Coordinates of N, CA and C in Angstrom, one line a residue:
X16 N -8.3 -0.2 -40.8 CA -9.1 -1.1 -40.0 C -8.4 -2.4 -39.9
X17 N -7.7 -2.9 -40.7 CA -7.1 -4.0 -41.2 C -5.7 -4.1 -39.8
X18 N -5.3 -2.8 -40.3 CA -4.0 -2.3 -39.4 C -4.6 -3.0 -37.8
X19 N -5.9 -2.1 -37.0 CA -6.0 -1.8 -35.9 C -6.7 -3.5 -35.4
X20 N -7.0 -4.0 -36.7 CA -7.3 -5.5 -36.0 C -5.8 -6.4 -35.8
X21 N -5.0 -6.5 -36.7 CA -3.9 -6.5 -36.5 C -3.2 -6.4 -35.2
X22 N -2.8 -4.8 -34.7 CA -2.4 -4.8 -33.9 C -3.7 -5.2 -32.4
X23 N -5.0 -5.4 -32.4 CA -5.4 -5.9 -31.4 C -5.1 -7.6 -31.1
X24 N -4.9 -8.2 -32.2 CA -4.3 -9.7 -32.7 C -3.2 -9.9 -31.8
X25 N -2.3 -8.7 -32.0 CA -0.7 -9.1 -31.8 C -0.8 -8.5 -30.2
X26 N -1.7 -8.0 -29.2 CA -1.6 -7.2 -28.1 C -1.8 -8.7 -27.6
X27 N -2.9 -9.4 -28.1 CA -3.8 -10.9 -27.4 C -2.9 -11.7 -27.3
X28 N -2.5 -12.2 -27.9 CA -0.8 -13.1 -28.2 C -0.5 -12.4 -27.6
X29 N 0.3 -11.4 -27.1 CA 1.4 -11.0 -26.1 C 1.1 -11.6 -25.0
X30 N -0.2 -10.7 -24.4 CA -0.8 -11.5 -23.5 C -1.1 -12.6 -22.9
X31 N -1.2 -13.6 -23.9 CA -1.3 -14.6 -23.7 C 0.0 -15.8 -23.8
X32 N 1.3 -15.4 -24.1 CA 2.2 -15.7 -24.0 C 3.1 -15.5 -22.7
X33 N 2.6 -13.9 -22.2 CA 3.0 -13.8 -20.9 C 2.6 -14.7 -20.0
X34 N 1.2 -14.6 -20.0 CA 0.2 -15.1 -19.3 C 0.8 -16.6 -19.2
X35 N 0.9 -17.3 -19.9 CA 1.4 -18.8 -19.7 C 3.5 -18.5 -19.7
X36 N 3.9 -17.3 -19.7 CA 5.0 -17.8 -19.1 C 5.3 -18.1 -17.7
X37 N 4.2 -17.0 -16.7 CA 4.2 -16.7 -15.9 C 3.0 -17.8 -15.0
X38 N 2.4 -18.6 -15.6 CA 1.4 -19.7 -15.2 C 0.1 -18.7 -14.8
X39 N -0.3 -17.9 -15.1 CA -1.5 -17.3 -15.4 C -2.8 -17.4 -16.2
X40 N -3.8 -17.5 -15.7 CA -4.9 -17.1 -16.7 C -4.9 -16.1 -17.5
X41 N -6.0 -15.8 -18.4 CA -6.0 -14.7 -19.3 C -7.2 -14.6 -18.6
X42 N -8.1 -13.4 -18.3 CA -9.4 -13.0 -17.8 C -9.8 -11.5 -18.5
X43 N -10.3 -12.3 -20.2 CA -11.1 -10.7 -20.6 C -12.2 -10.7 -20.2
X44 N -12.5 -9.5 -20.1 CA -13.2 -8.5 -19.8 C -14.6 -8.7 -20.8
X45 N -15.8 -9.0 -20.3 CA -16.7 -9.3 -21.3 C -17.5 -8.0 -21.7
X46 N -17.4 -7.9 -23.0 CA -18.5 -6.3 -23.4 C -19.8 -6.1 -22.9
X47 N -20.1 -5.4 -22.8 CA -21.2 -4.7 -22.3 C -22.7 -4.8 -23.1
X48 N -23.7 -5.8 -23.1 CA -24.6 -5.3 -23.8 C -26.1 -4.1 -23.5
X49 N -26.7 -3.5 -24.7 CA -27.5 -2.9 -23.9 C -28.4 -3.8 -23.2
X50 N -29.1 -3.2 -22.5 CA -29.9 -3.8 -21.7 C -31.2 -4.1 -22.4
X51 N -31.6 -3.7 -23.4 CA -32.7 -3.6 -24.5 C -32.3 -4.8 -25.6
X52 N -31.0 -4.7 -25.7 CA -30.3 -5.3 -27.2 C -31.0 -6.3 -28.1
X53 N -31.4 -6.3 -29.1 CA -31.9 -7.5 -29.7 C -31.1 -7.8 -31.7
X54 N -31.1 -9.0 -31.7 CA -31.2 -9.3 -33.1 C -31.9 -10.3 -33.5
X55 N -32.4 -10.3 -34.8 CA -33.1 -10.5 -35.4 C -33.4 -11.1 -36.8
X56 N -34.3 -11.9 -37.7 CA -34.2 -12.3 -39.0 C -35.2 -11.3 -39.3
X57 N -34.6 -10.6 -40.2 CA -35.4 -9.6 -41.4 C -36.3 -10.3 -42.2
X58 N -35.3 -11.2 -43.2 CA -35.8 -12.0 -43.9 C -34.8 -13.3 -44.1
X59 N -35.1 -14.4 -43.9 CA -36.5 -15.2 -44.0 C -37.3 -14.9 -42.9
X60 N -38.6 -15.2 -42.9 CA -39.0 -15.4 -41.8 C -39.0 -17.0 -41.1
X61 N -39.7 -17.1 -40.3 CA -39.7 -18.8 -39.6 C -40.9 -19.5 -40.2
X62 N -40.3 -20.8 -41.0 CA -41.3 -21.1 -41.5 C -41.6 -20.8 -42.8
X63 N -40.6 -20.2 -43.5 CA -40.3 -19.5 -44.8 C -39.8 -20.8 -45.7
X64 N -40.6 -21.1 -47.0 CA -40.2 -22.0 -47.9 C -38.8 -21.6 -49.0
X65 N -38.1 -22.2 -49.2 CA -37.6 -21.3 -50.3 C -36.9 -22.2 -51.1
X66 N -36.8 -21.8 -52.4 CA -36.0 -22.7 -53.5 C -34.6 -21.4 -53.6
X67 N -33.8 -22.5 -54.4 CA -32.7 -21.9 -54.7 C -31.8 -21.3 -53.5
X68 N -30.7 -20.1 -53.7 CA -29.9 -19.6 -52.6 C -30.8 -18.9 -52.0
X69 N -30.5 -19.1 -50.6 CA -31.0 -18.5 -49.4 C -30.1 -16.9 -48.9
X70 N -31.0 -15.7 -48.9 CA -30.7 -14.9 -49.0 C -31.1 -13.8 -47.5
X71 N -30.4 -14.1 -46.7 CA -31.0 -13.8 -45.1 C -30.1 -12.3 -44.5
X72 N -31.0 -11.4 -44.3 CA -31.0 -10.2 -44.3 C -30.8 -10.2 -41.7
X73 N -30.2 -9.5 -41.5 CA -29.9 -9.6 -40.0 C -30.6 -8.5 -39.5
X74 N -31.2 -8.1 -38.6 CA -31.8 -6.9 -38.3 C -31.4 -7.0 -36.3
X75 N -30.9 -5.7 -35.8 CA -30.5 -5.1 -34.8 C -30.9 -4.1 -34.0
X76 N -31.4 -4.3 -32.8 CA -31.7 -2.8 -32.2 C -31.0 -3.0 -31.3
X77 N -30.9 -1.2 -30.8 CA -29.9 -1.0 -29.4 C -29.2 -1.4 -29.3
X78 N -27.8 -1.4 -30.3 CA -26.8 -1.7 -30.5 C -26.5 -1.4 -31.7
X79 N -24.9 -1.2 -32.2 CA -24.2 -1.0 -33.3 C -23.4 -1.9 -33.9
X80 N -23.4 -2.1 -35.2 CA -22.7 -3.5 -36.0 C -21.7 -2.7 -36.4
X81 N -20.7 -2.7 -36.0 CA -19.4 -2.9 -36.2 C -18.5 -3.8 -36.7
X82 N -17.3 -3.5 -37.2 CA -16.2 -4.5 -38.0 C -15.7 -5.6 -36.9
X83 N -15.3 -6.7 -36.9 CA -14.7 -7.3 -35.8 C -12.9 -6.5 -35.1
X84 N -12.8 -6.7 -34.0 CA -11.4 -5.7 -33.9 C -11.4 -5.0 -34.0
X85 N -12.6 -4.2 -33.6 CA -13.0 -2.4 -33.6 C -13.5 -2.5 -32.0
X86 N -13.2 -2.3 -31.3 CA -13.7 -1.9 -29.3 C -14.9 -0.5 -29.4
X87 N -16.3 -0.9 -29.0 CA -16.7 0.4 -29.1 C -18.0 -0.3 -28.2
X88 N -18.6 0.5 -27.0 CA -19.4 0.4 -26.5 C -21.0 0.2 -27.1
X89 N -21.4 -0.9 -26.9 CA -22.8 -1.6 -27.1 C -22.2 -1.5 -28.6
X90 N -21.5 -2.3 -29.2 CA -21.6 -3.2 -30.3 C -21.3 -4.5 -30.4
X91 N -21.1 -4.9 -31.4 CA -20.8 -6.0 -31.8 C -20.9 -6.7 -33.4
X92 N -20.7 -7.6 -34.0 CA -21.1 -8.1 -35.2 C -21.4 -9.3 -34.9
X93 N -22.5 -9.5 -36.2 CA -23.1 -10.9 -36.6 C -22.3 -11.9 -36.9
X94 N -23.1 -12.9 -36.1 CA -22.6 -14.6 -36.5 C -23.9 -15.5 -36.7
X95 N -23.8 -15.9 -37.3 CA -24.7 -17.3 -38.2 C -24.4 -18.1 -37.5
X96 N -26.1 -18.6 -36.7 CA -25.3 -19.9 -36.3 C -26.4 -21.2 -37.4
X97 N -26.4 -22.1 -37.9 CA -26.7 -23.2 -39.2 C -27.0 -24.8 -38.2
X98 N -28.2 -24.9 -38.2 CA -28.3 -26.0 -37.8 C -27.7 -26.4 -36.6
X99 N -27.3 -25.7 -35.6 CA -26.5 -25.6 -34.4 C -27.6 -26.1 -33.1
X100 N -27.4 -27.3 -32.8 CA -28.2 -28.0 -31.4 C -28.1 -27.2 -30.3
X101 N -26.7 -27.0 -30.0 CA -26.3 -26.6 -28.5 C -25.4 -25.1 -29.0
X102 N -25.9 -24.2 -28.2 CA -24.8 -23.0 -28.5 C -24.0 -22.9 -27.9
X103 N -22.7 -22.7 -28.3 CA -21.0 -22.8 -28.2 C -21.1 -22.1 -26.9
X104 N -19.9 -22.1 -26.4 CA -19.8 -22.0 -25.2 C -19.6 -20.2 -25.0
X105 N -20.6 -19.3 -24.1 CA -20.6 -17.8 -24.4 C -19.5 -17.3 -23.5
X106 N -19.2 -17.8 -23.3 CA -17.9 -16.9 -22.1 C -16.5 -17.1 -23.0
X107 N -16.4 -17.8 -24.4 CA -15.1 -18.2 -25.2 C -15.6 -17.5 -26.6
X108 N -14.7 -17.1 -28.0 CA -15.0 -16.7 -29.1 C -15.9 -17.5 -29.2
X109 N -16.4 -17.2 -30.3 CA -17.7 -18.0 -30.9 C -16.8 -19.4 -32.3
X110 N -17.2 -20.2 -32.5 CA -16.0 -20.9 -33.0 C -16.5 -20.4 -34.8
X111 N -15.5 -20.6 -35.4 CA -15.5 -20.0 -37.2 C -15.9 -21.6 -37.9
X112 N -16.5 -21.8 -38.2 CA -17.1 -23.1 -39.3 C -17.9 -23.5 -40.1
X113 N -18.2 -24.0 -40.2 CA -19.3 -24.0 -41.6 C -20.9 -23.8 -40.8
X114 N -21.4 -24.3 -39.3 CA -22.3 -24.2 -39.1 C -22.4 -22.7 -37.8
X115 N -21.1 -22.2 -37.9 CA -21.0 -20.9 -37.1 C -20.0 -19.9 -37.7
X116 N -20.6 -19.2 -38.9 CA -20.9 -17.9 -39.5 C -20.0 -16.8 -39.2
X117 N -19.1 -16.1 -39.5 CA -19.1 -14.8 -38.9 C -19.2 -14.3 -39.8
X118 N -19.5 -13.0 -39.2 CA -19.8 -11.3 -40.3 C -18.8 -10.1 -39.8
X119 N -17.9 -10.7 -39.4 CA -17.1 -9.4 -39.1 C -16.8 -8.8 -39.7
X120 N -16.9 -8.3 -40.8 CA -16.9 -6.9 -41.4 C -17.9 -6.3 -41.0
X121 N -18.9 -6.5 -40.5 CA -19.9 -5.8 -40.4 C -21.1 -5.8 -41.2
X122 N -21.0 -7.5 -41.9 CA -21.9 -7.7 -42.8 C -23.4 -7.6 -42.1
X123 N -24.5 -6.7 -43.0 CA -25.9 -7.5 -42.2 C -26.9 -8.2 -43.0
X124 N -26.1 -8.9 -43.9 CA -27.1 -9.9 -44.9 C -25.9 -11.0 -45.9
X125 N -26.6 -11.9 -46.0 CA -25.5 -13.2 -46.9 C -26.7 -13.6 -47.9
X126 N -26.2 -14.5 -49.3 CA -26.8 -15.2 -49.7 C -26.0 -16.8 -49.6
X127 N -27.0 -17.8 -49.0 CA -26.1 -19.0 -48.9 C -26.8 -19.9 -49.6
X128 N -26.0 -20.5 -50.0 CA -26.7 -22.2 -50.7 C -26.8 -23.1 -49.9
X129 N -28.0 -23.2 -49.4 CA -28.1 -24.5 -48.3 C -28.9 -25.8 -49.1
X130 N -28.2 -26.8 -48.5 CA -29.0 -28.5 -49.2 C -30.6 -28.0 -49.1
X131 N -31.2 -28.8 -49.7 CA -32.7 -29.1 -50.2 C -32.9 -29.8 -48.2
X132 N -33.7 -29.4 -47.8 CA -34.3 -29.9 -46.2 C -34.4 -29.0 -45.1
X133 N -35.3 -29.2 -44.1 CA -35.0 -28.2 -43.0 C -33.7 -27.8 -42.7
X134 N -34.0 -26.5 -42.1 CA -32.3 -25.8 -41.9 C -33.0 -25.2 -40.4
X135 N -32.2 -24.7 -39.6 CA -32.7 -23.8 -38.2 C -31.2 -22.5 -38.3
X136 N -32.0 -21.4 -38.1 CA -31.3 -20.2 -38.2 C -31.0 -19.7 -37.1
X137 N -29.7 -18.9 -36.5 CA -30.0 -18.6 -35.2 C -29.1 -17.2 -35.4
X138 N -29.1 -15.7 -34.6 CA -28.1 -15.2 -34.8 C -27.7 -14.8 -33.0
X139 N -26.4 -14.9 -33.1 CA -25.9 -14.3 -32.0 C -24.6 -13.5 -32.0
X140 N -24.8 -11.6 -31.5 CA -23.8 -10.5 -31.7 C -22.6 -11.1 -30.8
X141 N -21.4 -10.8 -31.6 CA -20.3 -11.1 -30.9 C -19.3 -10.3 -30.5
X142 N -18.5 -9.4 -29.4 CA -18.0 -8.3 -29.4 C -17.2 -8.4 -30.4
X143 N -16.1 -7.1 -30.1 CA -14.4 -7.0 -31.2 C -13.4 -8.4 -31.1
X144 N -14.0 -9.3 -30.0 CA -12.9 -10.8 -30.0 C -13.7 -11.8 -30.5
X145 N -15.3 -11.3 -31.1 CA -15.8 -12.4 -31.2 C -16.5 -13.5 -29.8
X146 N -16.5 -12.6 -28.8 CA -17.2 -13.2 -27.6 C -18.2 -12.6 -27.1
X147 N -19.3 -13.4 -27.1 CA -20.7 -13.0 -27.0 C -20.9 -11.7 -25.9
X148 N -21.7 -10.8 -26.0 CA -21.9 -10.0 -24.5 C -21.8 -10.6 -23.4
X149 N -21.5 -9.8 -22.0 CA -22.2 -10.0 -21.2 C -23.3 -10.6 -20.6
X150 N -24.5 -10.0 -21.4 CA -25.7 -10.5 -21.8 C -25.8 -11.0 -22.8
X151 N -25.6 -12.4 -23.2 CA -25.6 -12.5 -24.7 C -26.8 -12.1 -25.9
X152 N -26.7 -11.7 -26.8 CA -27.5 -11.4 -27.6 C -27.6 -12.1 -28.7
X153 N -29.2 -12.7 -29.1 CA -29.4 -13.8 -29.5 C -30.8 -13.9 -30.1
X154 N -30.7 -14.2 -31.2 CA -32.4 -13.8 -31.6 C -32.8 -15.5 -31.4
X155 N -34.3 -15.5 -31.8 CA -35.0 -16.5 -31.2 C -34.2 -17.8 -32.5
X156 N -34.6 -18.6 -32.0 CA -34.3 -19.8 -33.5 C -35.2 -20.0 -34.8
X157 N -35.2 -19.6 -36.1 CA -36.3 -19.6 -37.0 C -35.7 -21.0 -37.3
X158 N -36.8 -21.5 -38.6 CA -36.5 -22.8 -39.2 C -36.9 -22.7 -40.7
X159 N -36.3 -23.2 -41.6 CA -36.6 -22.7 -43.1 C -36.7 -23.6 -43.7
X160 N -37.1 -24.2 -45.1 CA -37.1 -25.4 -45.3 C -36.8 -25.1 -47.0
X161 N -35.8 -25.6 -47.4 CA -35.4 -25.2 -49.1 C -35.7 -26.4 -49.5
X162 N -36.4 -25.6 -50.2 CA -36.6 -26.9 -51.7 C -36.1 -27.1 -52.7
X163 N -36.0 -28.3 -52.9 CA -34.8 -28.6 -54.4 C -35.2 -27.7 -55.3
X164 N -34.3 -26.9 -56.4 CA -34.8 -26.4 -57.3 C -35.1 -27.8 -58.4
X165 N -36.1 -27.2 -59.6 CA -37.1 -27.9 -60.4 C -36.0 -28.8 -61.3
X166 N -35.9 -30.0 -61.6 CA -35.2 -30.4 -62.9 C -35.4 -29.6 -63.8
X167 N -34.2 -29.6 -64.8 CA -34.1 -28.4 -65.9 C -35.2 -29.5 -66.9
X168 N -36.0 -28.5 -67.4 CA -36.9 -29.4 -68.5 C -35.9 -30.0 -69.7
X169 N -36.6 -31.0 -70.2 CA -36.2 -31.7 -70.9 C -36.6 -31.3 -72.5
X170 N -35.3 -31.3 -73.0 CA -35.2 -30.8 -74.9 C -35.5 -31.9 -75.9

């Protein structure tokens, strides 16, 4: 798997090395979503209190979670988006940072430590490059609110 992301890595760079030798664009090709497609929070829900690490489970229909750098019709993998205002721009990768998540392995659940205060959760499938569908696929936005865990009692 490792191998075949690899060599999809090293095909993009080619490309895109030509592409600007030659003064060209690069124009990929956006994947395909189903027409149904949805993702979703399992758990937390919206509106969910919680102490301690936050433990958020992804849920998917009509569609397949795949590794990132795997090409396969109506997939994609999860990305976290964390307190995110404006969503990144859908026609470019999704950007990798502390408030935008990936799961390219194919992950469909994380445990995260988030500060003590409202948080807003969002998820949106990204193809094998990490670029949202065609139709992007995007669950609604929940909001969570963690609470400090307790001072350790006193001895």
């Amino acid at each position: 798997m490792l191998s075949n992301l690899r060599n999809t890595l090293l095909k993009c760079t080619a490309a895109a090395l030509l592409c600007t030798i030659y003064g060209q664009a690069i124009a990929l090709e956006p994947s395909k979503a189903a027409t149904n497609a949805e993702v979703f929070f399992i758990e937390p829900k919206n509106g969910a209190e919680i102490t301690g690490p936050a433990t958020i489970k992804f849920g998917i229909k009509n569609m397949t979670v795949i590794p990132a750098g795997v090409q396969h019709p109506y997939s994609g993998h999860h990305h976290l988006l964390i307190d995110v205002d404006k969503l990144p721009d859908l026609k470019s990768p999704i950007p990798a940072d502390a408030n935008h998540r990936h799961f390219g392995k194919g992950q469909t659940e994380v445990t995260l430590e988030l500060e003590p205060g409202e948080h807003t959760l969002q998820l949106l499938l990204g193809d094998h490059f990490h670029i949202p569908h065609d139709k992007p696929v995007l669950s609604e936005k929940i909001t969570i609110t963690v609470k400090a865990k307790p001072a350790a009692a006193a001895k």
